[in-house]
Amino acid sequence: MTQGAEDGVRIGLSAVVMTLQTRKAVVLTTPAEDGARALPFGPFDPARDRTFERALRDFVTAQTGFRLGFVEQLYTFGDAGRASPRATPGPGRRREVSVGYLALTPDAAEGQVHDARWDAVFDYFPWEDRRLPAAPDLGERLIAWADGDEARLTRARSLFALTPDHRWNEERVLERYELLYEARLASEAWRDAGRPAPFPLPGRPMASDHRRILATALGRLRSKLKYRPVLFDLTPGLFTLSQLQAGAEAVSGLGLHKQNFRRGVERTGLVEPTGQMSSATGGRPAELFRFKGVDDQTGAAPGLSLPAQR
């Protein structure tokens, strides 16, 4: 790969850094040139950077003042035929391939730099919060877009659970965003076509392909909730069971059955009482718990069931 070639490729690294703040799932964002928000993003320089992860950690700290803990690679984004990921500026306009990473932290500390901030994830994907009434016109617009095409109708009904016969699958975040993009119900679809959207569209847009990357991260996190104890990577060391449930709801976008959730937590054996009480609940003091960690012998630790309210 030649860095100066017009038909070359530039590798970029994007970080989805998520935590919980005031019972909301939030993501770390930075300002973009077009006024939209962006994920922390930077190029990989093969002559300077020893590894992708080291480069990622360095530029996230430089851009936001935040030091990453554990990170995992999400996916490589670089579809041809879309303006996103954006091409590099200048006459060469090399195609940009973006490698996305997911990082979880229990601490949404203030003090970020260069206008970095924590944004609510559902500001970008309001349709993913099933605790709120769905936008009544979103289903109507999808059906209008399908225009009688059975394949399109089936996808829309299945992904957005538009009829009682279809069950909402909270993990299919990326597929829903991609369908909205295809139906031109995502702002980025109009931007990439070089035209203004003719009507208001749901969710805040992001720079380049970053809302797509964030959708991938949210879907991955929702999936991992069920088979790995990742929720504890987002929570403080001590927590009440109500706070733990609020965290699970903030990520899944589902209203969970209180008693069933607590029974599920007890069955996993993931938490233990501390004997301490919290008075910050606004009501009766609640017992504080801590995460016990993974099994020392097997390294196994289950996820949490998500018993939604009916």
XYZ file of C-alpha atoms in Angstrom:
310
model
C 0.000 0.000 0.000
C 1.523 3.299 -1.051
C 0.526 6.211 1.110
C 0.786 8.771 -1.671
C -1.022 6.856 -4.386
C -4.328 8.295 -5.587
C -5.910 4.865 -5.568
C -4.377 3.935 -2.196
C -6.149 3.302 1.076
C -5.839 5.115 4.367
C -6.577 3.170 7.552
C -8.488 5.044 10.224
C -9.300 3.961 13.766
C -12.614 4.810 15.468
C -13.417 4.342 19.160
C -16.884 3.788 20.624
C -16.400 4.607 24.325
C -19.564 3.897 26.336
C -20.654 4.169 29.945
C -23.733 4.939 32.055
C -24.601 8.431 33.255
C -27.794 9.417 35.111
C -29.319 6.067 34.120
C -28.613 6.592 30.425
C -26.181 4.856 28.099
C -23.806 7.549 26.829
C -21.041 7.630 24.238
C -17.960 9.847 24.056
C -18.074 12.193 21.037
C -15.978 14.950 19.512
C -16.930 17.832 17.180
C -16.662 17.351 13.425
C -16.003 19.963 10.764
C -19.582 19.873 9.457
C -21.036 20.592 12.901
C -22.130 17.003 13.538
C -20.722 14.921 16.353
C -18.121 12.234 15.682
C -16.550 9.320 17.464
C -12.925 9.810 18.495
C -11.099 9.059 15.256
C -7.568 9.119 13.904
C -5.385 7.690 11.126
C -3.057 4.755 11.541
C 0.489 5.559 10.428
C 2.347 2.302 9.677
C 5.691 4.114 9.793
C 5.049 5.479 13.282
C 2.453 3.340 15.057
C 3.496 -0.077 16.369
C -0.055 -1.439 16.763
C -3.606 -0.362 15.980
C -4.542 -0.447 19.654
C -1.598 1.686 20.772
C -2.413 4.289 18.123
C -6.084 4.217 19.159
C -5.271 4.797 22.829
C -2.921 7.672 22.041
C -5.257 9.671 19.820
C -8.344 9.109 22.016
C -6.450 10.579 24.959
C -5.122 13.440 22.816
C -8.579 14.263 21.398
C -10.681 13.839 24.522
C -8.453 13.714 27.602
C -9.900 10.249 28.354
C -7.661 7.222 28.961
C -9.068 3.966 27.635
C -9.236 0.795 29.687
C -10.191 -2.493 28.031
C -10.988 -2.288 24.302
C -12.085 -4.884 21.751
C -12.160 -4.688 17.973
C -15.637 -4.380 16.480
C -15.470 -4.528 12.713
C -13.751 -3.057 9.662
C -15.833 -0.483 7.778
C -15.031 0.518 4.206
C -17.876 -0.144 1.795
C -17.303 1.099 -1.722
C -19.983 3.256 -3.303
C -20.816 5.238 -0.181
C -19.522 8.650 0.776
C -19.040 7.211 4.235
C -16.468 6.389 5.387
C -15.408 9.737 4.002
C -12.564 9.981 1.535
C -9.514 11.894 2.643
C -9.405 15.554 1.588
C -7.221 16.773 -1.252
C -6.708 15.741 -4.875
C -5.818 12.134 -4.014
C -9.000 11.484 -1.999
C -7.812 8.042 -0.988
C -10.471 5.604 0.123
C -10.623 5.342 3.885
C -11.075 2.057 5.707
C -12.076 2.451 9.345
C -11.387 -0.138 12.040
C -13.880 0.280 14.897
C -13.223 -0.512 18.553
C -15.538 -0.773 21.561
C -14.429 0.422 24.993
C -16.502 0.255 28.189
C -15.867 2.278 31.337
C -17.649 2.650 34.701
C -16.622 6.293 34.958
C -18.132 9.107 32.867
C -15.726 11.547 34.443
C -15.912 15.191 33.552
C -12.866 17.070 32.346
C -12.753 16.015 28.704
C -10.870 18.396 26.436
C -11.325 19.943 22.981
C -15.151 19.970 23.215
C -15.360 16.216 23.754
C -18.507 15.248 25.655
C -20.811 12.370 26.615
C -23.965 12.115 24.480
C -26.988 9.900 25.119
C -26.847 6.935 22.733
C -30.609 7.056 22.140
C -30.300 10.635 20.871
C -28.786 8.991 17.784
C -31.154 5.986 17.756
C -34.442 7.057 19.368
C -36.287 4.074 17.820
C -34.015 1.734 19.832
C -35.554 2.801 23.168
C -38.627 0.584 23.389
C -39.577 2.089 26.755
C -40.832 5.157 24.877
C -43.708 5.296 22.394
C -42.459 4.616 18.881
C -42.571 7.479 16.406
C -45.937 6.874 14.711
C -44.746 7.965 11.283
C -41.607 5.770 11.133
C -43.552 2.598 10.348
C -45.758 4.504 7.933
C -42.744 5.866 6.083
C -41.143 2.426 5.873
C -44.341 0.951 4.440
C -44.584 3.824 1.962
C -40.959 3.216 0.946
C -41.659 -0.502 0.453
C -44.420 0.490 -1.992
C -45.892 -2.989 -2.050
C -42.558 -4.784 -2.552
C -42.961 -7.940 -0.456
C -39.247 -8.331 0.323
C -39.012 -4.754 1.568
C -42.209 -5.111 3.586
C -40.945 -8.296 5.211
C -37.660 -6.667 6.240
C -39.378 -3.583 7.650
C -41.979 -5.560 9.571
C -39.421 -7.999 10.945
C -36.754 -5.471 11.974
C -39.121 -2.902 13.464
C -41.767 -5.343 14.740
C -44.478 -3.453 12.879
C -47.097 -6.158 13.432
C -47.964 -8.324 16.475
C -46.614 -11.337 14.574
C -43.075 -9.977 14.752
C -40.950 -9.897 17.893
C -38.554 -7.032 18.550
C -34.937 -8.223 18.543
C -32.888 -5.603 20.382
C -29.603 -6.920 18.972
C -30.393 -5.989 15.338
C -29.412 -2.334 15.737
C -27.170 -2.164 12.679
C -29.723 -3.864 10.423
C -32.369 -1.334 11.443
C -30.048 1.607 10.800
C -29.023 0.172 7.430
C -32.666 -0.246 6.437
C -33.382 3.374 7.358
C -30.336 4.432 5.327
C -31.574 2.425 2.335
C -35.052 3.928 2.714
C -33.517 7.404 2.998
C -34.927 7.777 6.484
C -31.432 8.410 7.881
C -29.920 11.873 7.454
C -26.614 10.432 6.285
C -28.257 8.925 3.189
C -29.261 12.405 1.967
C -25.906 13.908 2.938
C -24.015 11.188 1.065
C -26.180 11.869 -2.000
C -25.354 15.567 -1.748
C -28.961 16.602 -1.135
C -30.795 18.050 1.877
C -33.419 15.865 3.516
C -36.911 17.008 2.464
C -38.425 16.350 5.919
C -37.266 15.879 9.524
C -35.654 12.508 10.166
C -35.371 10.575 13.437
C -32.129 10.616 15.418
C -29.152 12.923 15.298
C -26.731 12.357 12.399
C -23.026 11.746 12.931
C -19.975 12.567 10.854
C -18.732 10.172 8.184
C -19.918 6.601 8.872
C -19.832 7.001 12.621
C -23.523 6.377 13.324
C -23.134 3.060 11.528
C -20.140 2.205 13.717
C -22.059 3.217 16.844
C -24.995 1.025 15.750
C -22.601 -1.910 15.414
C -21.224 -1.261 18.903
C -24.666 -1.004 20.519
C -25.802 -4.245 18.884
C -22.607 -5.999 20.010
C -23.020 -4.747 23.573
C -26.676 -5.828 23.737
C -25.718 -9.280 22.526
C -22.865 -9.616 25.024
C -25.167 -8.687 27.926
C -26.716 -12.141 27.597
C -23.571 -14.270 27.659
C -20.867 -12.189 29.342
C -21.017 -9.981 32.476
C -20.216 -6.808 30.506
C -22.791 -4.776 32.423
C -20.352 -4.691 35.334
C -17.784 -2.974 33.088
C -20.233 -0.042 32.991
C -21.190 0.105 36.661
C -19.283 1.406 39.704
C -17.725 -0.991 42.189
C -20.719 -0.799 44.552
C -24.301 -0.676 43.308
C -27.872 -1.439 44.284
C -29.886 -3.981 42.334
C -32.126 -1.132 41.150
C -29.076 0.631 39.718
C -27.983 -2.597 38.027
C -31.432 -3.022 36.468
C -31.440 0.613 35.339
C -28.115 -0.010 33.611
C -29.444 -3.086 31.822
C -32.511 -1.109 30.697
C -30.371 1.816 29.531
C -28.371 -0.462 27.240
C -31.131 -2.795 26.045
C -33.800 -0.111 25.653
C -36.266 -2.498 27.312
C -38.374 -2.097 30.441
C -37.433 -5.102 32.577
C -39.589 -6.987 35.078
C -38.153 -6.117 38.495
C -38.618 -9.374 40.374
C -37.680 -11.574 37.418
C -34.537 -9.518 36.829
C -33.490 -9.848 40.464
C -34.128 -13.573 40.468
C -32.027 -13.858 37.318
C -29.172 -11.946 38.947
C -29.324 -14.207 41.996
C -29.223 -17.350 39.829
C -26.022 -16.246 38.099
C -24.138 -15.872 41.382
C -22.388 -12.852 39.879
C -23.007 -10.467 42.781
C -22.640 -10.561 46.529
C -24.024 -8.271 49.256
C -21.582 -5.968 50.997
C -23.563 -5.376 54.200
C -23.591 -1.664 53.361
C -26.649 0.425 52.594
C -27.148 3.273 50.152
C -29.217 6.301 51.110
C -28.920 7.886 47.663
C -31.967 6.108 46.268
C -34.468 8.832 47.202
C -36.495 6.396 49.285
C -35.752 3.623 51.735
C -32.049 2.734 52.029
C -31.110 -0.076 49.644
C -28.462 -2.740 50.066
C -25.231 -2.344 48.120
C -23.761 -5.210 46.129
C -20.481 -5.859 44.332
C -19.484 -7.948 41.319
C -17.816 -11.199 42.430
C -15.748 -11.604 39.258
C -15.202 -14.615 37.037
C -14.604 -18.165 38.190
C -10.912 -18.531 39.043
C -10.816 -22.123 37.828
C -12.727 -21.910 34.547
C -12.754 -18.177 33.792
C -16.478 -18.560 33.133
C -19.003 -15.888 33.991
C -22.527 -15.821 32.560
C -24.457 -12.876 31.269
C -27.781 -11.586 32.543
C -31.237 -12.513 31.350
C -33.391 -9.611 30.198
C -36.975 -10.403 31.245
C -38.905 -7.647 29.480
C -42.186 -6.314 30.819
C -45.238 -7.542 28.949
